[in-house]
Amino acid sequence: MKKLFFILLLAVGQQINAQEVTVARWLGNARAAVSYTFDDGLMDQYTLAFPELQKRGIHATFHIIGSKVGGDHKGTPCMTWEQIRQLHQSGHEISSHGYRHIGLNKLSGEALRYEIEHNDTLIYNEIGIYPRTYCFPGGQKTPEGVTLALQGRIRARMFQTSIGSKRDSLWLSGWLRRLIKNQEWGVGMTHGILVGYDHFTDANIFWQHLDEAASLRKEGKLWIAPLAEVAAYQAESDTLQMKVKRKKEKLVVTAKVALDKQLYRQPLTLIIEGTIKEARQDHRPLMVIRREGYSLIDIQPHGGTITMRL
């Protein structure tokens, strides 16, 4: 949790109680965050996982290998571009996993650039968006590869936890509980659901896990969002600069994030000590969530001045 303290003045030399304004560690003041990522663009991610994610209102990240779309990856069928478009239109993140899924440690120069940029071009041409994150094939990378892969992006997947294969319900439940206890961000990774590398021994293990995650989200303990959204939240909260002034019964907050507006558009949650009756950002009303002793509002990182009525 990032804390910013401001001493508010009624007049020169007259000090009142300090007002504490806090940027929540995670959106909605959740205790932890989790992102579900699916590698390789395999067909049963669409036929099996997609409907189950939709039932629970969970948005995930799908890492696509451009040269494999509509074909197969190591004998396992892959999604078509039409299916990938449906994922995108339903709110899921479409990310890049390289054009041919070649480890970046095996490439350099123009071959390296082509592996990264050609996949971006394909994804842009097919679904109309530039991938905001990158997933290194096989986790293999070099300084040159990392530099190229991060150009124009929010982040690459730099850490992950395998949630498929030999994991059972007890282990997956413990993983979520540990994230909440430590207030951490967990990045779950899997490939196949019932076929392909790292697939689950039983798909019901995954569906039950998603039920638990959705329940923890409902309790306000867990924020579930694609990789790009959580990474953007972290970067924005780390760079946010705020000035707070009190004018009679109002707080006026000037917030600034010195990041690319085209990439960084993730709302941030502010925690304000005490009760806020009303909040607006550039005259647009904001939802105020009141808790015992504090209030929550979500602001746009580039949205301008925030006015709160006490």
mmCIF file of C-alpha atoms in Angstrom:
data_model
loop_
_atom_site.group_PDB
_atom_site.id
_atom_site.type_symbol
_atom_site.label_atom_id
_atom_site.label_comp_id
_atom_site.label_asym_id
_atom_site.label_seq_id
_atom_site.Cartn_x
_atom_site.Cartn_y
_atom_site.Cartn_z
ATOM 1 C CA MET A 1 0.000 0.000 0.000
ATOM 2 C CA LYS A 2 1.460 3.361 -1.039
ATOM 3 C CA LYS A 3 0.828 6.161 1.496
ATOM 4 C CA LEU A 4 0.878 9.857 0.795
ATOM 5 C CA PHE A 5 0.478 12.268 3.737
ATOM 6 C CA PHE A 6 -0.606 15.871 3.444
ATOM 7 C CA ILE A 7 -0.917 18.564 6.168
ATOM 8 C CA LEU A 8 -3.993 20.647 5.343
ATOM 9 C CA LEU A 9 -4.131 24.348 6.303
ATOM 10 C CA LEU A 10 -7.228 26.432 6.973
ATOM 11 C CA ALA A 11 -5.186 29.623 6.945
ATOM 12 C CA VAL A 12 -1.568 30.673 7.287
ATOM 13 C CA GLY A 13 -0.196 29.252 10.510
ATOM 14 C CA GLN A 14 -3.439 27.466 11.437
ATOM 15 C CA GLN A 15 -3.079 23.676 11.258
ATOM 16 C CA ILE A 16 -5.899 21.141 11.477
ATOM 17 C CA ASN A 17 -5.755 17.369 11.698
ATOM 18 C CA ALA A 18 -3.724 15.660 8.994
ATOM 19 C CA GLN A 19 -5.739 14.111 6.149
ATOM 20 C CA GLU A 20 -4.401 10.785 4.955
ATOM 21 C CA VAL A 21 -4.814 9.871 1.295
ATOM 22 C CA THR A 22 -3.704 6.386 0.311
ATOM 23 C CA VAL A 23 -3.342 4.648 -3.019
ATOM 24 C CA ALA A 24 -4.715 1.138 -2.487
ATOM 25 C CA ARG A 25 -2.290 -1.652 -3.179
ATOM 26 C CA TRP A 26 -4.822 -3.255 -5.535
ATOM 27 C CA LEU A 27 -7.956 -2.044 -7.305
ATOM 28 C CA GLY A 28 -10.956 -1.808 -5.014
ATOM 29 C CA ASN A 29 -8.669 -2.125 -1.989
ATOM 30 C CA ALA A 30 -8.565 -5.894 -2.523
ATOM 31 C CA ARG A 31 -6.077 -7.818 -0.426
ATOM 32 C CA ALA A 32 -4.419 -9.508 -3.421
ATOM 33 C CA ALA A 33 -4.508 -9.716 -7.211
ATOM 34 C CA VAL A 34 -4.464 -12.664 -9.581
ATOM 35 C CA SER A 35 -4.088 -12.935 -13.371
ATOM 36 C CA TYR A 36 -4.884 -16.128 -15.281
ATOM 37 C CA THR A 37 -2.698 -16.607 -18.360
ATOM 38 C CA PHE A 38 -3.110 -19.228 -21.068
ATOM 39 C CA ASP A 39 -0.109 -20.008 -23.267
ATOM 40 C CA ASP A 40 0.098 -21.066 -26.937
ATOM 41 C CA GLY A 41 -3.494 -20.284 -28.035
ATOM 42 C CA LEU A 42 -4.685 -23.908 -27.801
ATOM 43 C CA MET A 43 -8.165 -24.838 -28.974
ATOM 44 C CA ASP A 44 -9.556 -26.113 -25.678
ATOM 45 C CA GLN A 45 -8.725 -22.780 -24.083
ATOM 46 C CA TYR A 46 -11.555 -21.514 -26.296
ATOM 47 C CA THR A 47 -13.914 -24.495 -26.241
ATOM 48 C CA LEU A 48 -13.527 -25.321 -22.519
ATOM 49 C CA ALA A 49 -11.967 -22.451 -20.552
ATOM 50 C CA PHE A 50 -13.636 -19.517 -22.325
ATOM 51 C CA PRO A 51 -17.247 -20.498 -21.395
ATOM 52 C CA GLU A 52 -16.255 -21.179 -17.778
ATOM 53 C CA LEU A 53 -14.477 -17.834 -17.476
ATOM 54 C CA GLN A 54 -17.530 -16.091 -18.933
ATOM 55 C CA LYS A 55 -19.871 -17.737 -16.417
ATOM 56 C CA ARG A 56 -17.856 -16.215 -13.584
ATOM 57 C CA GLY A 57 -17.132 -12.851 -15.191
ATOM 58 C CA ILE A 58 -13.389 -13.493 -15.154
ATOM 59 C CA HIS A 59 -11.144 -11.915 -17.788
ATOM 60 C CA ALA A 60 -7.846 -13.636 -18.568
ATOM 61 C CA THR A 61 -4.767 -13.222 -20.789
ATOM 62 C CA PHE A 62 -4.213 -15.424 -23.849
ATOM 63 C CA HIS A 63 -0.681 -15.617 -25.269
ATOM 64 C CA ILE A 64 -0.883 -16.186 -29.034
ATOM 65 C CA ILE A 65 1.693 -17.756 -31.395
ATOM 66 C CA GLY A 66 0.888 -16.162 -34.747
ATOM 67 C CA SER A 67 2.247 -18.928 -36.995
ATOM 68 C CA LYS A 68 0.185 -21.578 -35.159
ATOM 69 C CA VAL A 69 -3.230 -19.905 -35.360
ATOM 70 C CA GLY A 70 -5.689 -22.163 -37.206
ATOM 71 C CA GLY A 71 -3.186 -25.034 -37.139
ATOM 72 C CA ASP A 72 -1.567 -26.895 -34.272
ATOM 73 C CA HIS A 73 1.258 -26.533 -31.785
ATOM 74 C CA LYS A 74 3.230 -29.739 -31.276
ATOM 75 C CA GLY A 75 0.218 -31.773 -32.347
ATOM 76 C CA THR A 76 -2.347 -29.920 -30.212
ATOM 77 C CA PRO A 77 -5.005 -27.949 -32.168
ATOM 78 C CA CYS A 78 -4.906 -24.153 -31.885
ATOM 79 C CA MET A 79 -7.597 -21.501 -32.036
ATOM 80 C CA THR A 80 -8.588 -19.656 -35.192
ATOM 81 C CA TRP A 81 -8.420 -15.896 -35.618
ATOM 82 C CA GLU A 82 -12.208 -15.716 -35.431
ATOM 83 C CA GLN A 83 -12.147 -17.423 -32.030
ATOM 84 C CA ILE A 84 -9.359 -15.120 -30.826
ATOM 85 C CA ARG A 85 -11.455 -12.134 -31.947
ATOM 86 C CA GLN A 86 -14.330 -13.430 -29.823
ATOM 87 C CA LEU A 87 -12.042 -13.606 -26.800
ATOM 88 C CA HIS A 88 -10.931 -10.023 -27.382
ATOM 89 C CA GLN A 89 -14.474 -8.764 -27.889
ATOM 90 C CA SER A 90 -15.491 -10.444 -24.615
ATOM 91 C CA GLY A 91 -12.916 -8.455 -22.628
ATOM 92 C CA HIS A 92 -9.998 -10.896 -22.511
ATOM 93 C CA GLU A 93 -6.454 -9.734 -23.179
ATOM 94 C CA ILE A 94 -4.740 -10.973 -26.337
ATOM 95 C CA SER A 95 -0.993 -11.010 -25.793
ATOM 96 C CA SER A 96 2.021 -12.042 -27.850
ATOM 97 C CA HIS A 97 3.934 -15.310 -27.441
ATOM 98 C CA GLY A 98 6.166 -14.762 -30.478
ATOM 99 C CA TYR A 99 5.521 -15.574 -34.131
ATOM 100 C CA ARG A 100 7.102 -19.051 -34.150
ATOM 101 C CA HIS A 101 7.525 -19.679 -30.396
ATOM 102 C CA ILE A 102 11.320 -19.608 -30.644
ATOM 103 C CA GLY A 103 13.330 -18.867 -27.507
ATOM 104 C CA LEU A 104 14.743 -15.361 -27.795
ATOM 105 C CA ASN A 105 18.128 -16.657 -26.647
ATOM 106 C CA LYS A 106 18.370 -18.368 -30.050
ATOM 107 C CA LEU A 107 17.766 -15.212 -32.071
ATOM 108 C CA SER A 108 19.463 -11.879 -32.644
ATOM 109 C CA GLY A 109 19.354 -8.894 -34.964
ATOM 110 C CA GLU A 110 16.662 -8.910 -37.661
ATOM 111 C CA ALA A 111 15.561 -12.473 -36.880
ATOM 112 C CA LEU A 112 14.834 -11.440 -33.300
ATOM 113 C CA ARG A 113 13.023 -8.325 -34.398
ATOM 114 C CA TYR A 114 10.917 -10.301 -36.883
ATOM 115 C CA GLU A 115 9.914 -12.899 -34.252
ATOM 116 C CA ILE A 116 8.563 -10.149 -32.019
ATOM 117 C CA GLU A 117 7.255 -7.526 -34.431
ATOM 118 C CA HIS A 118 5.695 -9.806 -37.040
ATOM 119 C CA ASN A 119 3.497 -11.388 -34.387
ATOM 120 C CA ASP A 120 2.399 -7.927 -33.262
ATOM 121 C CA THR A 121 1.526 -7.050 -36.857
ATOM 122 C CA LEU A 122 -0.539 -10.206 -37.308
ATOM 123 C CA ILE A 123 -2.474 -9.642 -34.095
ATOM 124 C CA TYR A 124 -3.086 -6.002 -34.984
ATOM 125 C CA ASN A 125 -4.280 -6.853 -38.485
ATOM 126 C CA GLU A 126 -6.608 -9.603 -37.252
ATOM 127 C CA ILE A 127 -8.166 -8.098 -34.116
ATOM 128 C CA GLY A 128 -7.249 -4.412 -34.257
ATOM 129 C CA ILE A 129 -5.127 -4.063 -31.131
ATOM 130 C CA TYR A 130 -1.425 -3.956 -30.415
ATOM 131 C CA PRO A 131 -0.521 -6.482 -27.688
ATOM 132 C CA ARG A 132 0.256 -4.605 -24.461
ATOM 133 C CA THR A 133 2.194 -7.484 -22.866
ATOM 134 C CA TYR A 134 4.611 -10.174 -24.021
ATOM 135 C CA CYS A 135 5.266 -13.762 -22.970
ATOM 136 C CA PHE A 136 8.761 -15.174 -23.594
ATOM 137 C CA PRO A 137 8.612 -18.592 -25.332
ATOM 138 C CA GLY A 138 10.013 -21.172 -22.957
ATOM 139 C CA GLY A 139 10.900 -18.343 -20.590
ATOM 140 C CA GLN A 140 14.089 -17.835 -22.652
ATOM 141 C CA LYS A 141 15.351 -14.278 -22.950
ATOM 142 C CA THR A 142 18.402 -12.089 -23.432
ATOM 143 C CA PRO A 143 18.979 -8.411 -22.643
ATOM 144 C CA GLU A 144 18.505 -7.585 -26.340
ATOM 145 C CA GLY A 145 15.317 -9.651 -26.500
ATOM 146 C CA VAL A 146 13.865 -8.125 -23.349
ATOM 147 C CA THR A 147 14.561 -4.594 -24.629
ATOM 148 C CA LEU A 148 12.821 -5.267 -27.950
ATOM 149 C CA ALA A 149 9.933 -7.180 -26.388
ATOM 150 C CA LEU A 150 9.163 -4.353 -23.957
ATOM 151 C CA GLN A 151 9.125 -1.564 -26.537
ATOM 152 C CA GLY A 152 5.679 0.014 -26.595
ATOM 153 C CA ARG A 153 4.303 -2.369 -23.962
ATOM 154 C CA ILE A 154 3.274 -2.220 -20.341
ATOM 155 C CA ARG A 155 5.150 -5.320 -19.293
ATOM 156 C CA ALA A 156 6.273 -8.830 -20.163
ATOM 157 C CA ARG A 157 5.338 -11.819 -18.034
ATOM 158 C CA MET A 158 8.429 -12.072 -15.844
ATOM 159 C CA PHE A 159 7.087 -14.473 -13.216
ATOM 160 C CA GLN A 160 4.327 -17.073 -13.065
ATOM 161 C CA THR A 161 3.002 -20.073 -11.152
ATOM 162 C CA SER A 162 2.000 -23.249 -12.972
ATOM 163 C CA ILE A 163 -1.601 -24.060 -12.028
ATOM 164 C CA GLY A 164 -2.203 -27.026 -14.338
ATOM 165 C CA SER A 165 -0.682 -30.490 -14.535
ATOM 166 C CA LYS A 166 -0.182 -32.028 -11.087
ATOM 167 C CA ARG A 167 -1.936 -29.302 -9.070
ATOM 168 C CA ASP A 168 -4.960 -30.362 -7.057
ATOM 169 C CA SER A 169 -7.800 -28.388 -5.437
ATOM 170 C CA LEU A 170 -6.087 -28.194 -2.053
ATOM 171 C CA TRP A 171 -2.889 -26.766 -3.537
ATOM 172 C CA LEU A 172 -4.750 -24.215 -5.665
ATOM 173 C CA SER A 173 -6.830 -23.084 -2.687
ATOM 174 C CA GLY A 174 -3.662 -22.668 -0.628
ATOM 175 C CA TRP A 175 -2.105 -20.601 -3.406
ATOM 176 C CA LEU A 176 -4.968 -18.096 -3.303
ATOM 177 C CA ARG A 177 -4.911 -17.940 0.480
ATOM 178 C CA ARG A 178 -1.154 -17.262 0.481
ATOM 179 C CA LEU A 179 -1.586 -14.444 -2.024
ATOM 180 C CA ILE A 180 -4.223 -12.834 0.192
ATOM 181 C CA LYS A 181 -2.171 -13.276 3.353
ATOM 182 C CA ASN A 182 0.888 -11.670 1.741
ATOM 183 C CA GLN A 183 -1.067 -9.087 -0.302
ATOM 184 C CA GLU A 184 0.673 -10.299 -3.454
ATOM 185 C CA TRP A 185 -0.012 -10.554 -7.179
ATOM 186 C CA GLY A 186 -0.217 -14.118 -8.451
ATOM 187 C CA VAL A 187 0.152 -14.911 -12.157
ATOM 188 C CA GLY A 188 -1.336 -18.325 -12.869
ATOM 189 C CA MET A 189 -0.075 -20.090 -15.997
ATOM 190 C CA THR A 190 -1.444 -23.065 -17.889
ATOM 191 C CA HIS A 191 -1.438 -24.360 -21.448
ATOM 192 C CA GLY A 192 -3.922 -27.091 -22.291
ATOM 193 C CA ILE A 193 -7.070 -27.808 -20.329
ATOM 194 C CA LEU A 194 -7.569 -31.485 -21.181
ATOM 195 C CA VAL A 195 -4.963 -31.954 -23.929
ATOM 196 C CA GLY A 196 -1.527 -30.532 -24.644
ATOM 197 C CA TYR A 197 1.340 -29.557 -22.421
ATOM 198 C CA ASP A 198 0.680 -29.050 -18.708
ATOM 199 C CA HIS A 199 -3.029 -29.892 -18.993
ATOM 200 C CA PHE A 200 -5.167 -30.575 -15.916
ATOM 201 C CA THR A 201 -5.733 -34.143 -14.752
ATOM 202 C CA ASP A 202 -9.404 -33.169 -14.381
ATOM 203 C CA ALA A 203 -10.946 -29.955 -15.711
ATOM 204 C CA ASN A 204 -13.260 -29.807 -12.695
ATOM 205 C CA ILE A 205 -10.235 -29.018 -10.537
ATOM 206 C CA PHE A 206 -9.845 -25.783 -12.485
ATOM 207 C CA TRP A 207 -13.552 -24.930 -12.519
ATOM 208 C CA GLN A 208 -13.756 -25.397 -8.738
ATOM 209 C CA HIS A 209 -10.695 -23.204 -8.335
ATOM 210 C CA LEU A 210 -12.329 -20.474 -10.439
ATOM 211 C CA ASP A 211 -15.421 -20.738 -8.213
ATOM 212 C CA GLU A 212 -13.282 -20.119 -5.141
ATOM 213 C CA ALA A 213 -11.474 -17.196 -6.797
ATOM 214 C CA ALA A 214 -14.813 -15.632 -7.802
ATOM 215 C CA SER A 215 -16.106 -16.059 -4.244
ATOM 216 C CA LEU A 216 -13.019 -14.335 -2.806
ATOM 217 C CA ARG A 217 -13.502 -11.530 -5.336
ATOM 218 C CA LYS A 218 -17.104 -11.093 -4.159
ATOM 219 C CA GLU A 219 -15.842 -10.806 -0.581
ATOM 220 C CA GLY A 220 -13.544 -7.990 -1.694
ATOM 221 C CA LYS A 221 -10.391 -9.971 -0.959
ATOM 222 C CA LEU A 222 -9.220 -10.667 -4.520
ATOM 223 C CA TRP A 223 -8.888 -8.592 -7.681
ATOM 224 C CA ILE A 224 -8.955 -10.805 -10.789
ATOM 225 C CA ALA A 225 -7.762 -9.094 -13.967
ATOM 226 C CA PRO A 226 -5.628 -9.666 -17.083
ATOM 227 C CA LEU A 227 -1.863 -9.268 -16.922
ATOM 228 C CA ALA A 228 -1.852 -5.856 -18.628
ATOM 229 C CA GLU A 229 -4.370 -4.333 -16.209
ATOM 230 C CA VAL A 230 -2.587 -5.389 -13.028
ATOM 231 C CA ALA A 231 0.820 -4.413 -14.437
ATOM 232 C CA ALA A 232 -0.559 -1.001 -15.422
ATOM 233 C CA TYR A 233 -2.014 -0.500 -11.934
ATOM 234 C CA GLN A 234 1.368 -1.203 -10.375
ATOM 235 C CA ALA A 235 3.219 1.183 -12.697
ATOM 236 C CA GLU A 236 0.660 3.966 -12.278
ATOM 237 C CA SER A 237 0.529 3.732 -8.487
ATOM 238 C CA ASP A 238 4.340 3.757 -8.349
ATOM 239 C CA THR A 239 4.563 6.970 -10.391
ATOM 240 C CA LEU A 240 1.439 8.795 -9.175
ATOM 241 C CA GLN A 241 2.035 12.313 -7.884
ATOM 242 C CA MET A 242 -0.731 13.987 -5.874
ATOM 243 C CA LYS A 243 -1.385 17.328 -4.259
ATOM 244 C CA VAL A 244 -4.264 17.670 -1.811
ATOM 245 C CA LYS A 245 -5.830 20.929 -0.646
ATOM 246 C CA ARG A 246 -8.772 21.556 1.628
ATOM 247 C CA LYS A 247 -11.260 24.257 0.701
ATOM 248 C CA LYS A 248 -13.901 24.592 3.406
ATOM 249 C CA GLU A 249 -15.797 21.281 3.276
ATOM 250 C CA LYS A 250 -14.042 20.008 0.162
ATOM 251 C CA LEU A 251 -10.859 18.177 -0.676
ATOM 252 C CA VAL A 252 -9.316 19.059 -4.022
ATOM 253 C CA VAL A 253 -6.852 16.494 -5.348
ATOM 254 C CA THR A 254 -4.561 17.049 -8.300
ATOM 255 C CA ALA A 255 -3.278 13.684 -9.542
ATOM 256 C CA LYS A 256 -0.658 13.139 -12.228
ATOM 257 C CA VAL A 257 0.808 9.980 -13.742
ATOM 258 C CA ALA A 258 3.843 10.596 -15.958
ATOM 259 C CA LEU A 259 3.213 7.618 -18.247
ATOM 260 C CA ASP A 260 2.016 7.102 -21.825
ATOM 261 C CA LYS A 261 -1.726 7.854 -21.939
ATOM 262 C CA GLN A 262 -2.237 5.363 -24.744
ATOM 263 C CA LEU A 263 -0.891 2.464 -22.670
ATOM 264 C CA TYR A 264 -1.708 3.382 -19.095
ATOM 265 C CA ARG A 265 -5.454 3.833 -18.626
ATOM 266 C CA GLN A 266 -6.081 1.607 -15.610
ATOM 267 C CA PRO A 267 -8.222 3.231 -12.878
ATOM 268 C CA LEU A 268 -6.591 3.598 -9.459
ATOM 269 C CA THR A 269 -8.323 3.258 -6.096
ATOM 270 C CA LEU A 270 -7.813 6.025 -3.543
ATOM 271 C CA ILE A 271 -8.498 5.503 0.157
ATOM 272 C CA ILE A 272 -9.533 8.669 1.966
ATOM 273 C CA GLU A 273 -9.613 8.833 5.739
ATOM 274 C CA GLY A 274 -13.129 9.623 6.962
ATOM 275 C CA THR A 275 -16.430 9.886 5.114
ATOM 276 C CA ILE A 276 -16.679 11.335 1.612
ATOM 277 C CA LYS A 277 -20.209 12.375 0.643
ATOM 278 C CA GLU A 278 -19.560 12.992 -3.035
ATOM 279 C CA ALA A 279 -16.641 12.866 -5.476
ATOM 280 C CA ARG A 280 -16.093 14.144 -9.002
ATOM 281 C CA GLN A 281 -13.200 14.078 -11.448
ATOM 282 C CA ASP A 282 -13.267 16.887 -13.996
ATOM 283 C CA HIS A 283 -16.931 17.375 -13.022
ATOM 284 C CA ARG A 284 -17.839 13.737 -13.747
ATOM 285 C CA PRO A 285 -19.361 11.894 -10.759
ATOM 286 C CA LEU A 286 -17.335 9.090 -9.182
ATOM 287 C CA MET A 287 -18.747 6.204 -7.203
ATOM 288 C CA VAL A 288 -17.988 6.506 -3.484
ATOM 289 C CA ILE A 289 -17.752 3.329 -1.410
ATOM 290 C CA ARG A 290 -17.948 4.024 2.302
ATOM 291 C CA ARG A 291 -16.379 1.779 4.896
ATOM 292 C CA GLU A 292 -15.964 2.206 8.634
ATOM 293 C CA GLY A 293 -13.529 5.062 9.043
ATOM 294 C CA TYR A 294 -12.651 5.562 5.367
ATOM 295 C CA SER A 295 -14.004 5.961 1.824
ATOM 296 C CA LEU A 296 -12.926 4.536 -1.544
ATOM 297 C CA ILE A 297 -13.033 6.111 -4.984
ATOM 298 C CA ASP A 298 -11.618 4.970 -8.329
ATOM 299 C CA ILE A 299 -9.906 7.683 -10.350
ATOM 300 C CA GLN A 300 -8.656 7.831 -13.927
ATOM 301 C CA PRO A 301 -4.846 8.206 -14.021
ATOM 302 C CA HIS A 302 -4.993 11.020 -16.600
ATOM 303 C CA GLY A 303 -8.455 12.307 -15.746
ATOM 304 C CA GLY A 304 -7.620 15.604 -14.086
ATOM 305 C CA THR A 305 -8.681 17.271 -10.840
ATOM 306 C CA ILE A 306 -10.698 15.329 -8.245
ATOM 307 C CA THR A 307 -13.075 17.208 -5.933
ATOM 308 C CA MET A 308 -14.523 15.497 -2.859
ATOM 309 C CA ARG A 309 -17.244 16.878 -0.610
ATOM 310 C CA LEU A 310 -16.748 15.961 3.051
#
